[in-house]
PDB file of C-alpha atoms in Angstrom:
ATOM      1  CA  UNK A1151       7.824  68.767  77.462  1.00 98.00           C
ATOM      2  CA  UNK A1152       8.265  72.440  78.258  1.00 98.00           C
ATOM      3  CA  UNK A1153       5.060  74.466  78.241  1.00 98.00           C
ATOM      4  CA  UNK A1154       3.803  77.843  79.402  1.00 98.00           C
ATOM      5  CA  UNK A1155       0.961  77.159  81.805  1.00 98.00           C
ATOM      6  CA  UNK A1156      -1.034  78.696  84.637  1.00 98.00           C
ATOM      7  CA  UNK A1157      -2.639  77.250  87.752  1.00 97.00           C
ATOM      8  CA  UNK A1158      -4.496  80.417  88.744  1.00 98.00           C
ATOM      9  CA  UNK A1159      -5.962  83.382  86.847  1.00 98.00           C
ATOM     10  CA  UNK A1160      -4.573  86.885  86.969  1.00 98.00           C
ATOM     11  CA  UNK A1161      -1.754  89.120  85.759  1.00 98.00           C
ATOM     12  CA  UNK A1162       0.890  88.006  83.230  1.00 98.00           C
ATOM     13  CA  UNK A1163       3.111  86.709  86.007  1.00 98.00           C
ATOM     14  CA  UNK A1164       0.757  83.749  86.561  1.00 98.00           C
ATOM     15  CA  UNK A1165       2.253  82.310  83.354  1.00 98.00           C
ATOM     16  CA  UNK A1166       5.277  80.129  84.027  1.00 97.00           C
ATOM     17  CA  UNK A1167       7.385  77.637  82.125  1.00 97.00           C
ATOM     18  CA  UNK A1168       6.647  74.150  83.426  1.00 97.00           C
ATOM     19  CA  UNK A1169       7.663  70.578  82.677  1.00 98.00           C
ATOM     20  CA  UNK A1170       4.458  68.719  81.805  1.00 98.00           C
ATOM     21  CA  UNK A1171       3.659  65.298  80.413  1.00 97.00           C
ATOM     22  CA  UNK A1172       3.773  64.935  76.638  1.00 98.00           C
ATOM     23  CA  UNK A1173       0.232  64.999  75.202  1.00 97.00           C
ATOM     24  CA  UNK A1174      -1.567  61.806  74.243  1.00 96.00           C
ATOM     25  CA  UNK A1175      -2.007  61.086  70.536  1.00 97.00           C
ATOM     26  CA  UNK A1176      -5.638  59.987  70.177  1.00 97.00           C
ATOM     27  CA  UNK A1177      -7.091  58.241  67.110  1.00 98.00           C
ATOM     28  CA  UNK A1178      -7.807  61.489  65.223  1.00 98.00           C
ATOM     29  CA  UNK A1179      -4.933  63.519  66.670  1.00 98.00           C
ATOM     30  CA  UNK A1180      -1.792  64.886  65.070  1.00 98.00           C
ATOM     31  CA  UNK A1181       1.227  65.357  67.325  1.00 98.00           C
ATOM     32  CA  UNK A1182       2.928  68.587  66.266  1.00 98.00           C
ATOM     33  CA  UNK A1183       6.430  69.668  67.245  1.00 98.00           C
ATOM     34  CA  UNK A1184       5.827  73.360  67.791  1.00 98.00           C
ATOM     35  CA  UNK A1185       8.005  75.862  65.993  1.00 98.00           C
ATOM     36  CA  UNK A1186       5.909  78.936  66.787  1.00 99.00           C
ATOM     37  CA  UNK A1187       2.673  79.877  68.548  1.00 98.00           C
ATOM     38  CA  UNK A1188       0.601  82.951  67.799  1.00 98.00           C
ATOM     39  CA  UNK A1189      -0.428  85.261  70.636  1.00 98.00           C
ATOM     40  CA  UNK A1190      -3.986  86.601  70.496  1.00 98.00           C
ATOM     41  CA  UNK A1191      -6.134  88.866  72.694  1.00 97.00           C
ATOM     42  CA  UNK A1192      -8.258  85.866  73.681  1.00 97.00           C
ATOM     43  CA  UNK A1193      -5.130  84.402  75.320  1.00 98.00           C
ATOM     44  CA  UNK A1194      -4.873  87.166  77.903  1.00 98.00           C
ATOM     45  CA  UNK A1195      -8.647  87.151  78.399  1.00 97.00           C
ATOM     46  CA  UNK A1196      -8.427  83.440  79.249  1.00 98.00           C
ATOM     47  CA  UNK A1197      -5.458  84.162  81.531  1.00 98.00           C
ATOM     48  CA  UNK A1198      -7.577  86.676  83.426  1.00 98.00           C
ATOM     49  CA  UNK A1199     -10.472  84.211  83.684  1.00 97.00           C
ATOM     50  CA  UNK A1200     -12.870  86.149  81.478  1.00 97.00           C
ATOM     51  CA  UNK A1201     -13.992  83.080  79.501  1.00 96.00           C
ATOM     52  CA  UNK A1202     -14.825  80.858  82.483  1.00 96.00           C
ATOM     53  CA  UNK A1203     -18.529  81.396  81.830  1.00 95.00           C
ATOM     54  CA  UNK A1204     -18.209  80.136  78.268  1.00 94.00           C
ATOM     55  CA  UNK A1205     -15.896  77.086  78.456  1.00 96.00           C
ATOM     56  CA  UNK A1206     -14.892  74.578  81.121  1.00 97.00           C
ATOM     57  CA  UNK A1207     -11.340  75.358  82.262  1.00 97.00           C
ATOM     58  CA  UNK A1208      -8.865  72.858  83.722  1.00 97.00           C
ATOM     59  CA  UNK A1209      -5.446  73.424  85.267  1.00 96.00           C
ATOM     60  CA  UNK A1210      -2.585  73.294  84.705  1.00 97.00           C
ATOM     61  CA  UNK A1211      -3.830  75.297  81.736  1.00 98.00           C
ATOM     62  CA  UNK A1212      -1.515  75.684  78.754  1.00 98.00           C
ATOM     63  CA  UNK A1213      -2.217  78.952  76.952  1.00 97.00           C
ATOM     64  CA  UNK A1214      -2.595  79.522  73.223  1.00 98.00           C
ATOM     65  CA  UNK A1215      -4.747  78.412  70.288  1.00 98.00           C
ATOM     66  CA  UNK A1216      -2.442  79.091  67.285  1.00 98.00           C
ATOM     67  CA  UNK A1217       0.395  76.790  66.245  1.00 98.00           C
ATOM     68  CA  UNK A1218       2.833  76.138  63.418  1.00 98.00           C
ATOM     69  CA  UNK A1219       5.198  73.209  63.374  1.00 98.00           C
ATOM     70  CA  UNK A1220       6.180  69.794  62.075  1.00 98.00           C
ATOM     71  CA  UNK A1221       4.183  66.595  62.437  1.00 98.00           C
ATOM     72  CA  UNK A1222       5.934  64.060  64.681  1.00 98.00           C
ATOM     73  CA  UNK A1223       3.235  61.360  64.795  1.00 98.00           C
ATOM     74  CA  UNK A1224      -0.394  60.759  63.818  1.00 98.00           C
ATOM     75  CA  UNK A1225      -3.252  58.711  65.248  1.00 98.00           C
ATOM     76  CA  UNK A1226      -4.545  55.701  63.300  1.00 98.00           C
ATOM     77  CA  UNK A1227      -7.625  57.539  61.986  1.00 98.00           C
ATOM     78  CA  UNK A1228      -5.668  60.499  60.567  1.00 98.00           C
ATOM     79  CA  UNK A1229      -5.706  60.617  56.752  1.00 98.00           C
ATOM     80  CA  UNK A1230      -4.453  64.071  55.765  1.00 97.00           C
ATOM     81  CA  UNK A1231      -1.048  64.259  57.460  1.00 98.00           C
ATOM     82  CA  UNK A1232       2.080  62.195  58.014  1.00 98.00           C
ATOM     83  CA  UNK A1233       5.285  62.637  60.036  1.00 98.00           C
ATOM     84  CA  UNK A1234       7.460  65.393  58.602  1.00 98.00           C
ATOM     85  CA  UNK A1235       4.582  67.485  57.214  1.00 98.00           C
ATOM     86  CA  UNK A1236       4.651  71.192  58.041  1.00 98.00           C
ATOM     87  CA  UNK A1237       1.327  72.386  59.420  1.00 98.00           C
ATOM     88  CA  UNK A1238      -0.524  75.320  60.952  1.00 98.00           C
ATOM     89  CA  UNK A1239      -3.561  75.158  63.153  1.00 98.00           C
ATOM     90  CA  UNK A1240      -6.215  76.951  65.132  1.00 98.00           C
ATOM     91  CA  UNK A1241      -6.362  74.383  67.908  1.00 98.00           C
ATOM     92  CA  UNK A1242      -9.505  75.310  69.841  1.00 97.00           C
ATOM     93  CA  UNK A1243     -11.605  72.681  71.523  1.00 94.00           C
ATOM     94  CA  UNK A1244     -14.739  72.778  73.701  1.00 93.00           C
ATOM     95  CA  UNK A1245     -12.747  73.102  76.909  1.00 96.00           C
ATOM     96  CA  UNK A1246      -9.671  75.147  77.793  1.00 97.00           C
ATOM     97  CA  UNK A1247      -6.570  73.302  78.960  1.00 97.00           C
ATOM     98  CA  UNK A1248      -4.221  71.921  76.309  1.00 97.00           C
ATOM     99  CA  UNK A1249      -3.021  74.969  74.410  1.00 98.00           C
ATOM    100  CA  UNK A1250      -0.215  75.677  71.987  1.00 98.00           C
ATOM    101  CA  UNK A1251       2.406  77.482  74.098  1.00 98.00           C
ATOM    102  CA  UNK A1252       4.260  74.178  74.345  1.00 98.00           C
ATOM    103  CA  UNK A1253       6.942  72.109  72.684  1.00 98.00           C
ATOM    104  CA  UNK A1254       4.333  69.534  71.624  1.00 98.00           C
ATOM    105  CA  UNK A1255       0.666  69.933  70.667  1.00 98.00           C
ATOM    106  CA  UNK A1256      -1.785  67.074  70.048  1.00 98.00           C
ATOM    107  CA  UNK A1257      -4.152  68.750  67.595  1.00 98.00           C
ATOM    108  CA  UNK A1258      -7.411  67.314  66.255  1.00 98.00           C
ATOM    109  CA  UNK A1259      -6.950  66.724  62.535  1.00 98.00           C
ATOM    110  CA  UNK A1260      -9.909  69.024  61.770  1.00 97.00           C
ATOM    111  CA  UNK A1261      -8.042  72.028  63.229  1.00 98.00           C
ATOM    112  CA  UNK A1262      -4.981  71.816  60.962  1.00 98.00           C
ATOM    113  CA  UNK A1263      -3.911  72.839  57.474  1.00 98.00           C
ATOM    114  CA  UNK A1264      -0.680  72.556  55.540  1.00 98.00           C
ATOM    115  CA  UNK A1265       1.697  75.434  56.270  1.00 98.00           C
ATOM    116  CA  UNK A1266       2.034  77.951  53.437  1.00 98.00           C
ATOM    117  CA  UNK A1267       5.347  77.076  51.821  1.00 98.00           C
ATOM    118  CA  UNK A1268       6.371  80.654  51.085  1.00 98.00           C
ATOM    119  CA  UNK A1269       6.625  81.849  54.711  1.00 98.00           C
ATOM    120  CA  UNK A1270       8.560  80.759  57.776  1.00 98.00           C
ATOM    121  CA  UNK A1271       7.005  79.186  60.850  1.00 98.00           C
ATOM    122  CA  UNK A1272       6.871  82.513  62.701  1.00 98.00           C
ATOM    123  CA  UNK A1273       4.687  84.230  60.136  1.00 98.00           C
ATOM    124  CA  UNK A1274       2.641  81.082  59.623  1.00 98.00           C
ATOM    125  CA  UNK A1275       1.789  81.005  63.336  1.00 98.00           C
ATOM    126  CA  UNK A1276       0.242  84.453  63.037  1.00 98.00           C
ATOM    127  CA  UNK A1277      -2.316  83.287  60.484  1.00 98.00           C
ATOM    128  CA  UNK A1278      -4.833  80.804  61.935  1.00 98.00           C
ATOM    129  CA  UNK A1279      -7.062  82.537  64.498  1.00 98.00           C
ATOM    130  CA  UNK A1280      -6.761  86.029  63.042  1.00 98.00           C
ATOM    131  CA  UNK A1281      -7.085  84.936  59.420  1.00 98.00           C
ATOM    132  CA  UNK A1282     -10.059  82.681  60.092  1.00 98.00           C
ATOM    133  CA  UNK A1283     -11.745  85.416  62.138  1.00 98.00           C
ATOM    134  CA  UNK A1284     -11.329  87.911  59.322  1.00 98.00           C
ATOM    135  CA  UNK A1285     -12.569  85.496  56.665  1.00 98.00           C
ATOM    136  CA  UNK A1286     -15.572  84.297  58.665  1.00 98.00           C
ATOM    137  CA  UNK A1287     -16.593  87.869  59.456  1.00 98.00           C
ATOM    138  CA  UNK A1288     -16.352  88.945  55.837  1.00 98.00           C
ATOM    139  CA  UNK A1289     -18.323  85.925  54.669  1.00 98.00           C
ATOM    140  CA  UNK A1290     -20.983  86.560  57.313  1.00 98.00           C
ATOM    141  CA  UNK A1291     -21.655  89.977  55.742  1.00 98.00           C
ATOM    142  CA  UNK A1292     -21.419  88.623  52.176  1.00 97.00           C
ATOM    143  CA  UNK A1293     -18.456  90.831  51.261  1.00 97.00           C
ATOM    144  CA  UNK A1294     -18.203  90.456  47.505  1.00 94.00           C
ATOM    145  CA  UNK A1295     -17.163  91.908  44.196  1.00 95.00           C
ATOM    146  CA  UNK A1296     -17.676  95.631  43.891  1.00 94.00           C
ATOM    147  CA  UNK A1297     -18.344  96.296  47.591  1.00 98.00           C
ATOM    148  CA  UNK A1298     -16.998  99.155  49.655  1.00 98.00           C
ATOM    149  CA  UNK A1299     -15.963  97.516  52.937  1.00 98.00           C
ATOM    150  CA  UNK A1300     -15.132  99.235  56.228  1.00 98.00           C
ATOM    151  CA  UNK A1301     -12.658  97.516  58.582  1.00 98.00           C
ATOM    152  CA  UNK A1302     -12.504  98.873  62.133  1.00 98.00           C
ATOM    153  CA  UNK A1303      -9.117  98.515  63.898  1.00 97.00           C
ATOM    154  CA  UNK A1304      -7.581  97.732  60.540  1.00 98.00           C
ATOM    155  CA  UNK A1305      -3.918  97.675  61.606  1.00 97.00           C
ATOM    156  CA  UNK A1306      -4.368  95.012  64.292  1.00 97.00           C
ATOM    157  CA  UNK A1307      -3.984  91.244  64.106  1.00 98.00           C
ATOM    158  CA  UNK A1308      -7.402  90.514  62.598  1.00 98.00           C
ATOM    159  CA  UNK A1309      -7.850  93.873  60.924  1.00 98.00           C
ATOM    160  CA  UNK A1310      -4.745  93.893  58.742  1.00 98.00           C
ATOM    161  CA  UNK A1311      -5.706  90.467  57.396  1.00 98.00           C
ATOM    162  CA  UNK A1312      -9.347  91.505  56.904  1.00 98.00           C
ATOM    163  CA  UNK A1313      -8.209  94.382  54.677  1.00 98.00           C
ATOM    164  CA  UNK A1314      -6.336  92.021  52.371  1.00 98.00           C
ATOM    165  CA  UNK A1315      -8.925  89.228  52.438  1.00 98.00           C
ATOM    166  CA  UNK A1316     -11.679  91.693  51.539  1.00 98.00           C
ATOM    167  CA  UNK A1317      -9.680  92.636  48.467  1.00 98.00           C
ATOM    168  CA  UNK A1318      -9.146  88.961  47.626  1.00 97.00           C
ATOM    169  CA  UNK A1319     -12.914  88.428  47.839  1.00 97.00           C
ATOM    170  CA  UNK A1320     -13.389  91.161  45.269  1.00 97.00           C
ATOM    171  CA  UNK A1321     -14.088  94.318  47.292  1.00 98.00           C
ATOM    172  CA  UNK A1322     -13.731  97.386  45.105  1.00 97.00           C
ATOM    173  CA  UNK A1323     -12.545  99.547  47.997  1.00 98.00           C
ATOM    174  CA  UNK A1324     -11.544  98.921  51.615  1.00 98.00           C
ATOM    175  CA  UNK A1325     -11.691 101.709  54.185  1.00 98.00           C
ATOM    176  CA  UNK A1326      -9.626 101.023  57.312  1.00 98.00           C
ATOM    177  CA  UNK A1327      -9.701 102.822  60.651  1.00 98.00           C
ATOM    178  CA  UNK A1328      -6.418 103.261  62.514  1.00 97.00           C
ATOM    179  CA  UNK A1329      -4.265 105.841  64.250  1.00 96.00           C
ATOM    180  CA  UNK A1330      -2.388 108.139  61.902  1.00 96.00           C
ATOM    181  CA  UNK A1331       0.928 106.404  62.594  1.00 96.00           C
ATOM    182  CA  UNK A1332      -0.473 103.296  60.858  1.00 97.00           C
ATOM    183  CA  UNK A1333      -1.956 104.994  57.807  1.00 98.00           C
ATOM    184  CA  UNK A1334       0.990 104.281  55.527  1.00 98.00           C
ATOM    185  CA  UNK A1335       0.893 100.639  56.637  1.00 98.00           C
ATOM    186  CA  UNK A1336      -2.769 100.407  55.632  1.00 98.00           C
ATOM    187  CA  UNK A1337      -2.044 101.970  52.255  1.00 98.00           C
ATOM    188  CA  UNK A1338       0.591  99.269  51.660  1.00 97.00           C
ATOM    189  CA  UNK A1339      -2.116  96.659  52.292  1.00 97.00           C
ATOM    190  CA  UNK A1340      -4.559  98.246  49.858  1.00 97.00           C
ATOM    191  CA  UNK A1341      -6.789 100.173  52.257  1.00 98.00           C
ATOM    192  CA  UNK A1342      -7.812 103.818  52.369  1.00 98.00           C
ATOM    193  CA  UNK A1343      -7.044 104.900  55.947  1.00 98.00           C
ATOM    194  CA  UNK A1344      -9.346 106.924  58.193  1.00 98.00           C
ATOM    195  CA  UNK A1345      -8.478 108.053  61.723  1.00 97.00           C
ATOM    196  CA  UNK A1346     -10.698 106.499  64.380  1.00 95.00           C
ATOM    197  CA  UNK A1347     -12.395 108.504  67.143  1.00 95.00           C
ATOM    198  CA  UNK A1348     -15.053 111.229  67.354  1.00 95.00           C
ATOM    199  CA  UNK A1349     -16.387 112.271  63.961  1.00 97.00           C
ATOM    200  CA  UNK A1350     -15.633 108.923  62.337  1.00 97.00           C
ATOM    201  CA  UNK A1351     -18.903 108.644  60.327  1.00 97.00           C
ATOM    202  CA  UNK A1352     -18.297 112.026  58.737  1.00 97.00           C
ATOM    203  CA  UNK A1353     -14.693 111.162  57.833  1.00 98.00           C
ATOM    204  CA  UNK A1354     -15.755 107.844  56.321  1.00 98.00           C
ATOM    205  CA  UNK A1355     -18.483 109.536  54.286  1.00 97.00           C
ATOM    206  CA  UNK A1356     -15.985 112.073  52.976  1.00 97.00           C
ATOM    207  CA  UNK A1357     -13.555 109.347  51.872  1.00 97.00           C
ATOM    208  CA  UNK A1358     -16.290 107.229  50.281  1.00 97.00           C
ATOM    209  CA  UNK A1359     -17.852 110.125  48.368  1.00 96.00           C
ATOM    210  CA  UNK A1360     -21.192 109.976  46.585  1.00 95.00           C
ATOM    211  CA  UNK A1361     -23.905 109.110  49.096  1.00 95.00           C
ATOM    212  CA  UNK A1362     -21.189 108.463  51.693  1.00 96.00           C
ATOM    213  CA  UNK A1363     -22.478 104.964  52.476  1.00 97.00           C
ATOM    214  CA  UNK A1364     -20.510 101.728  52.716  1.00 98.00           C
ATOM    215  CA  UNK A1365     -21.729  98.260  51.716  1.00 98.00           C
ATOM    216  CA  UNK A1366     -20.346  96.123  54.567  1.00 98.00           C
ATOM    217  CA  UNK A1367     -18.324  96.485  57.758  1.00 98.00           C
ATOM    218  CA  UNK A1368     -16.346  94.297  60.171  1.00 98.00           C
ATOM    219  CA  UNK A1369     -15.507  95.445  63.670  1.00 98.00           C
ATOM    220  CA  UNK A1370     -12.765  94.488  66.104  1.00 97.00           C
ATOM    221  CA  UNK A1371     -13.091  97.609  68.293  1.00 96.00           C
ATOM    222  CA  UNK A1372     -16.558  97.616  69.850  1.00 96.00           C
ATOM    223  CA  UNK A1373     -17.731 100.679  71.759  1.00 97.00           C
ATOM    224  CA  UNK A1374     -18.560 103.815  69.802  1.00 97.00           C
ATOM    225  CA  UNK A1375     -17.233 102.365  66.543  1.00 96.00           C
ATOM    226  CA  UNK A1376     -19.736  99.525  66.771  1.00 97.00           C
ATOM    227  CA  UNK A1377     -22.657 101.732  67.799  1.00 97.00           C
ATOM    228  CA  UNK A1378     -22.033 104.100  64.875  1.00 97.00           C
ATOM    229  CA  UNK A1379     -21.587 101.409  62.227  1.00 98.00           C
ATOM    230  CA  UNK A1380     -25.230 100.742  61.199  1.00 97.00           C
ATOM    231  CA  UNK A1381     -25.706 104.401  60.296  1.00 97.00           C
ATOM    232  CA  UNK A1382     -22.814 104.220  57.835  1.00 98.00           C
ATOM    233  CA  UNK A1383     -24.262 101.254  55.923  1.00 98.00           C
ATOM    234  CA  UNK A1384     -26.647 101.031  53.004  1.00 97.00           C
ATOM    235  CA  UNK A1385     -28.020  97.841  54.563  1.00 96.00           C
ATOM    236  CA  UNK A1386     -27.617  97.970  58.344  1.00 92.00           C
ATOM    237  CA  UNK A1387     -27.577  94.155  58.637  1.00 95.00           C
ATOM    238  CA  UNK A1388     -24.311  93.811  56.688  1.00 98.00           C
ATOM    239  CA  UNK A1389     -21.959  94.272  59.606  1.00 98.00           C
ATOM    240  CA  UNK A1390     -20.210  91.883  61.984  1.00 98.00           C
ATOM    241  CA  UNK A1391     -18.250  92.215  65.211  1.00 98.00           C
ATOM    242  CA  UNK A1392     -16.127  90.085  67.517  1.00 98.00           C
ATOM    243  CA  UNK A1393     -17.110  92.386  70.386  1.00 97.00           C
ATOM    244  CA  UNK A1394     -20.310  92.970  72.374  1.00 97.00           C
ATOM    245  CA  UNK A1395     -22.553  90.181  71.042  1.00 97.00           C
ATOM    246  CA  UNK A1396     -25.745  91.612  72.557  1.00 97.00           C
ATOM    247  CA  UNK A1397     -25.093  94.962  70.903  1.00 98.00           C
ATOM    248  CA  UNK A1398     -24.307  93.728  67.407  1.00 98.00           C
ATOM    249  CA  UNK A1399     -27.113  91.162  67.394  1.00 98.00           C
ATOM    250  CA  UNK A1400     -29.523  93.813  68.662  1.00 97.00           C
ATOM    251  CA  UNK A1401     -28.508  95.985  65.710  1.00 97.00           C
ATOM    252  CA  UNK A1402     -29.412  93.164  63.318  1.00 97.00           C
ATOM    253  CA  UNK A1403     -25.768  92.383  62.564  1.00 98.00           C
ATOM    254  CA  UNK A1404     -23.629  89.289  63.093  1.00 98.00           C
ATOM    255  CA  UNK A1405     -21.551  88.221  66.094  1.00 98.00           C
ATOM    256  CA  UNK A1406     -18.572  86.048  65.118  1.00 98.00           C
ATOM    257  CA  UNK A1407     -16.665  83.736  67.463  1.00 97.00           C
ATOM    258  CA  UNK A1408     -14.130  82.097  65.208  1.00 98.00           C
ATOM    259  CA  UNK A1409     -14.402  78.351  64.611  1.00 97.00           C
ATOM    260  CA  UNK A1410     -11.721  75.941  63.362  1.00 98.00           C
ATOM    261  CA  UNK A1411     -12.076  75.226  59.644  1.00 98.00           C
ATOM    262  CA  UNK A1412      -9.352  73.309  57.815  1.00 97.00           C
ATOM    263  CA  UNK A1413     -10.704  74.167  54.371  1.00 98.00           C
ATOM    264  CA  UNK A1414     -10.750  77.880  55.069  1.00 98.00           C
ATOM    265  CA  UNK A1415      -7.291  77.737  56.611  1.00 98.00           C
ATOM    266  CA  UNK A1416      -5.915  75.999  53.529  1.00 98.00           C
ATOM    267  CA  UNK A1417      -7.596  78.653  51.361  1.00 98.00           C
ATOM    268  CA  UNK A1418      -5.887  81.415  53.358  1.00 98.00           C
ATOM    269  CA  UNK A1419      -2.556  79.630  52.998  1.00 98.00           C
ATOM    270  CA  UNK A1420      -3.084  79.637  49.259  1.00 98.00           C
ATOM    271  CA  UNK A1421      -3.524  83.407  49.325  1.00 98.00           C
ATOM    272  CA  UNK A1422      -0.196  83.715  51.117  1.00 98.00           C
ATOM    273  CA  UNK A1423       1.591  81.500  48.614  1.00 98.00           C
ATOM    274  CA  UNK A1424       0.129  83.521  45.717  1.00 98.00           C
ATOM    275  CA  UNK A1425       1.373  86.754  47.253  1.00 98.00           C
ATOM    276  CA  UNK A1426      -2.148  88.039  47.991  1.00 98.00           C
ATOM    277  CA  UNK A1427      -1.946  87.937  51.793  1.00 98.00           C
ATOM    278  CA  UNK A1428       0.792  89.166  54.115  1.00 98.00           C
ATOM    279  CA  UNK A1429       1.013  88.346  57.822  1.00 98.00           C
ATOM    280  CA  UNK A1430       2.626  91.231  59.658  1.00 98.00           C
ATOM    281  CA  UNK A1431       4.563  90.138  62.761  1.00 98.00           C
ATOM    282  CA  UNK A1432       5.499  93.143  64.859  1.00 97.00           C
ATOM    283  CA  UNK A1433       7.644  91.121  67.234  1.00 98.00           C
ATOM    284  CA  UNK A1434       8.503  87.555  68.196  1.00 98.00           C
ATOM    285  CA  UNK A1435       9.502  86.311  71.651  1.00 98.00           C
ATOM    286  CA  UNK A1436      11.084  83.061  72.830  1.00 98.00           C
ATOM    287  CA  UNK A1437       8.559  80.773  74.490  1.00 98.00           C
ATOM    288  CA  UNK A1438       9.756  81.530  78.017  1.00 98.00           C
ATOM    289  CA  UNK A1439       8.927  85.241  77.507  1.00 98.00           C
ATOM    290  CA  UNK A1440       5.213  84.604  77.003  1.00 98.00           C
ATOM    291  CA  UNK A1441       4.329  86.864  79.931  1.00 98.00           C
ATOM    292  CA  UNK A1442       6.118  89.780  78.258  1.00 98.00           C
ATOM    293  CA  UNK A1443       4.195  89.152  75.051  1.00 98.00           C
ATOM    294  CA  UNK A1444       0.939  89.270  77.021  1.00 98.00           C
ATOM    295  CA  UNK A1445       1.962  92.549  78.635  1.00 98.00           C
ATOM    296  CA  UNK A1446       2.680  94.123  75.263  1.00 97.00           C
ATOM    297  CA  UNK A1447      -0.563  92.863  73.746  1.00 96.00           C
ATOM    298  CA  UNK A1448      -2.641  94.138  76.654  1.00 95.00           C
ATOM    299  CA  UNK A1449      -1.086  97.575  76.290  1.00 94.00           C
ATOM    300  CA  UNK A1450      -2.736  97.819  72.871  1.00 88.00           C
ATOM    301  CA  UNK A1451      -1.495  99.380  69.651  1.00 89.00           C
ATOM    302  CA  UNK A1452       0.222  96.240  68.343  1.00 96.00           C
ATOM    303  CA  UNK A1453       0.578  96.369  64.561  1.00 97.00           C
ATOM    304  CA  UNK A1454      -0.249  92.961  63.169  1.00 97.00           C
ATOM    305  CA  UNK A1455       0.739  89.992  65.315  1.00 98.00           C
ATOM    306  CA  UNK A1456       2.928  88.850  68.219  1.00 98.00           C
ATOM    307  CA  UNK A1457       4.385  85.333  68.059  1.00 98.00           C
ATOM    308  CA  UNK A1458       6.243  82.996  70.422  1.00 98.00           C
ATOM    309  CA  UNK A1459       9.048  80.862  68.976  1.00 98.00           C
ATOM    310  CA  UNK A1460      10.143  77.432  70.136  1.00 97.00           C
ATOM    311  CA  UNK A1461      13.737  76.381  69.521  1.00 85.00           C
TER     312      UNK A1461
END
């Protein structure tokens, strides 16, 4: 099969298209013919070697954790899927090697869900990691009916989904931080936009009104945004971040490193099919242009998601 893999860590040019052996279909594995693979910030962090202290890495290393595609074959212990089914998955395991930037992916059954029927494979591939991250963060802070929720970096891959999922969970209001060029986009999603940067707490308080406090917050930015978050909350423990674990845990908040969850992924797919969740794909690239997708993602300021397509 064709796959985008690396044998050393570094700049985007370490990614190359290679001919590798087709993956093995173990007893609880589902062999997926890839139609699209989502591109996430963790992908370029792995490419640079930043996660070597957290997971064993083996080369040749195929990048990617998000996939959408069609089931080709299943192992004898698989009960939920059959050949021909359309699926999505957040295919993360406890070591880093067999990713999703490939024509074929052998995914553990527990990492997959049925593809939302109302969207194409490209949009579906943008859902798993980002959608699960957003949902698990919001659940960690008990985002619920009537809450005012703050979403940092609200126009990005996780953020734009967190805005919509917070509303689906019953939030009364969602405040989203973003650059001014993305404010109209956030309004379309149901958020009240606030420009990030110096003076953020005061701007949030002005938008919220009353005592100026929010009920819960989720952070994808880190840095000053994270350090200022507890002071904006009624209960300083109701905030979560995917950045700076020592900082957020020291504040009494929650650090979230997304985990595969088939039930949650199916729930998110249901939101899509009911028209309650939209996956924004800023741009798609053919598989062989994975390095270009990494370059664009590392530059920052991507609205929504980047996706690789497999023909």
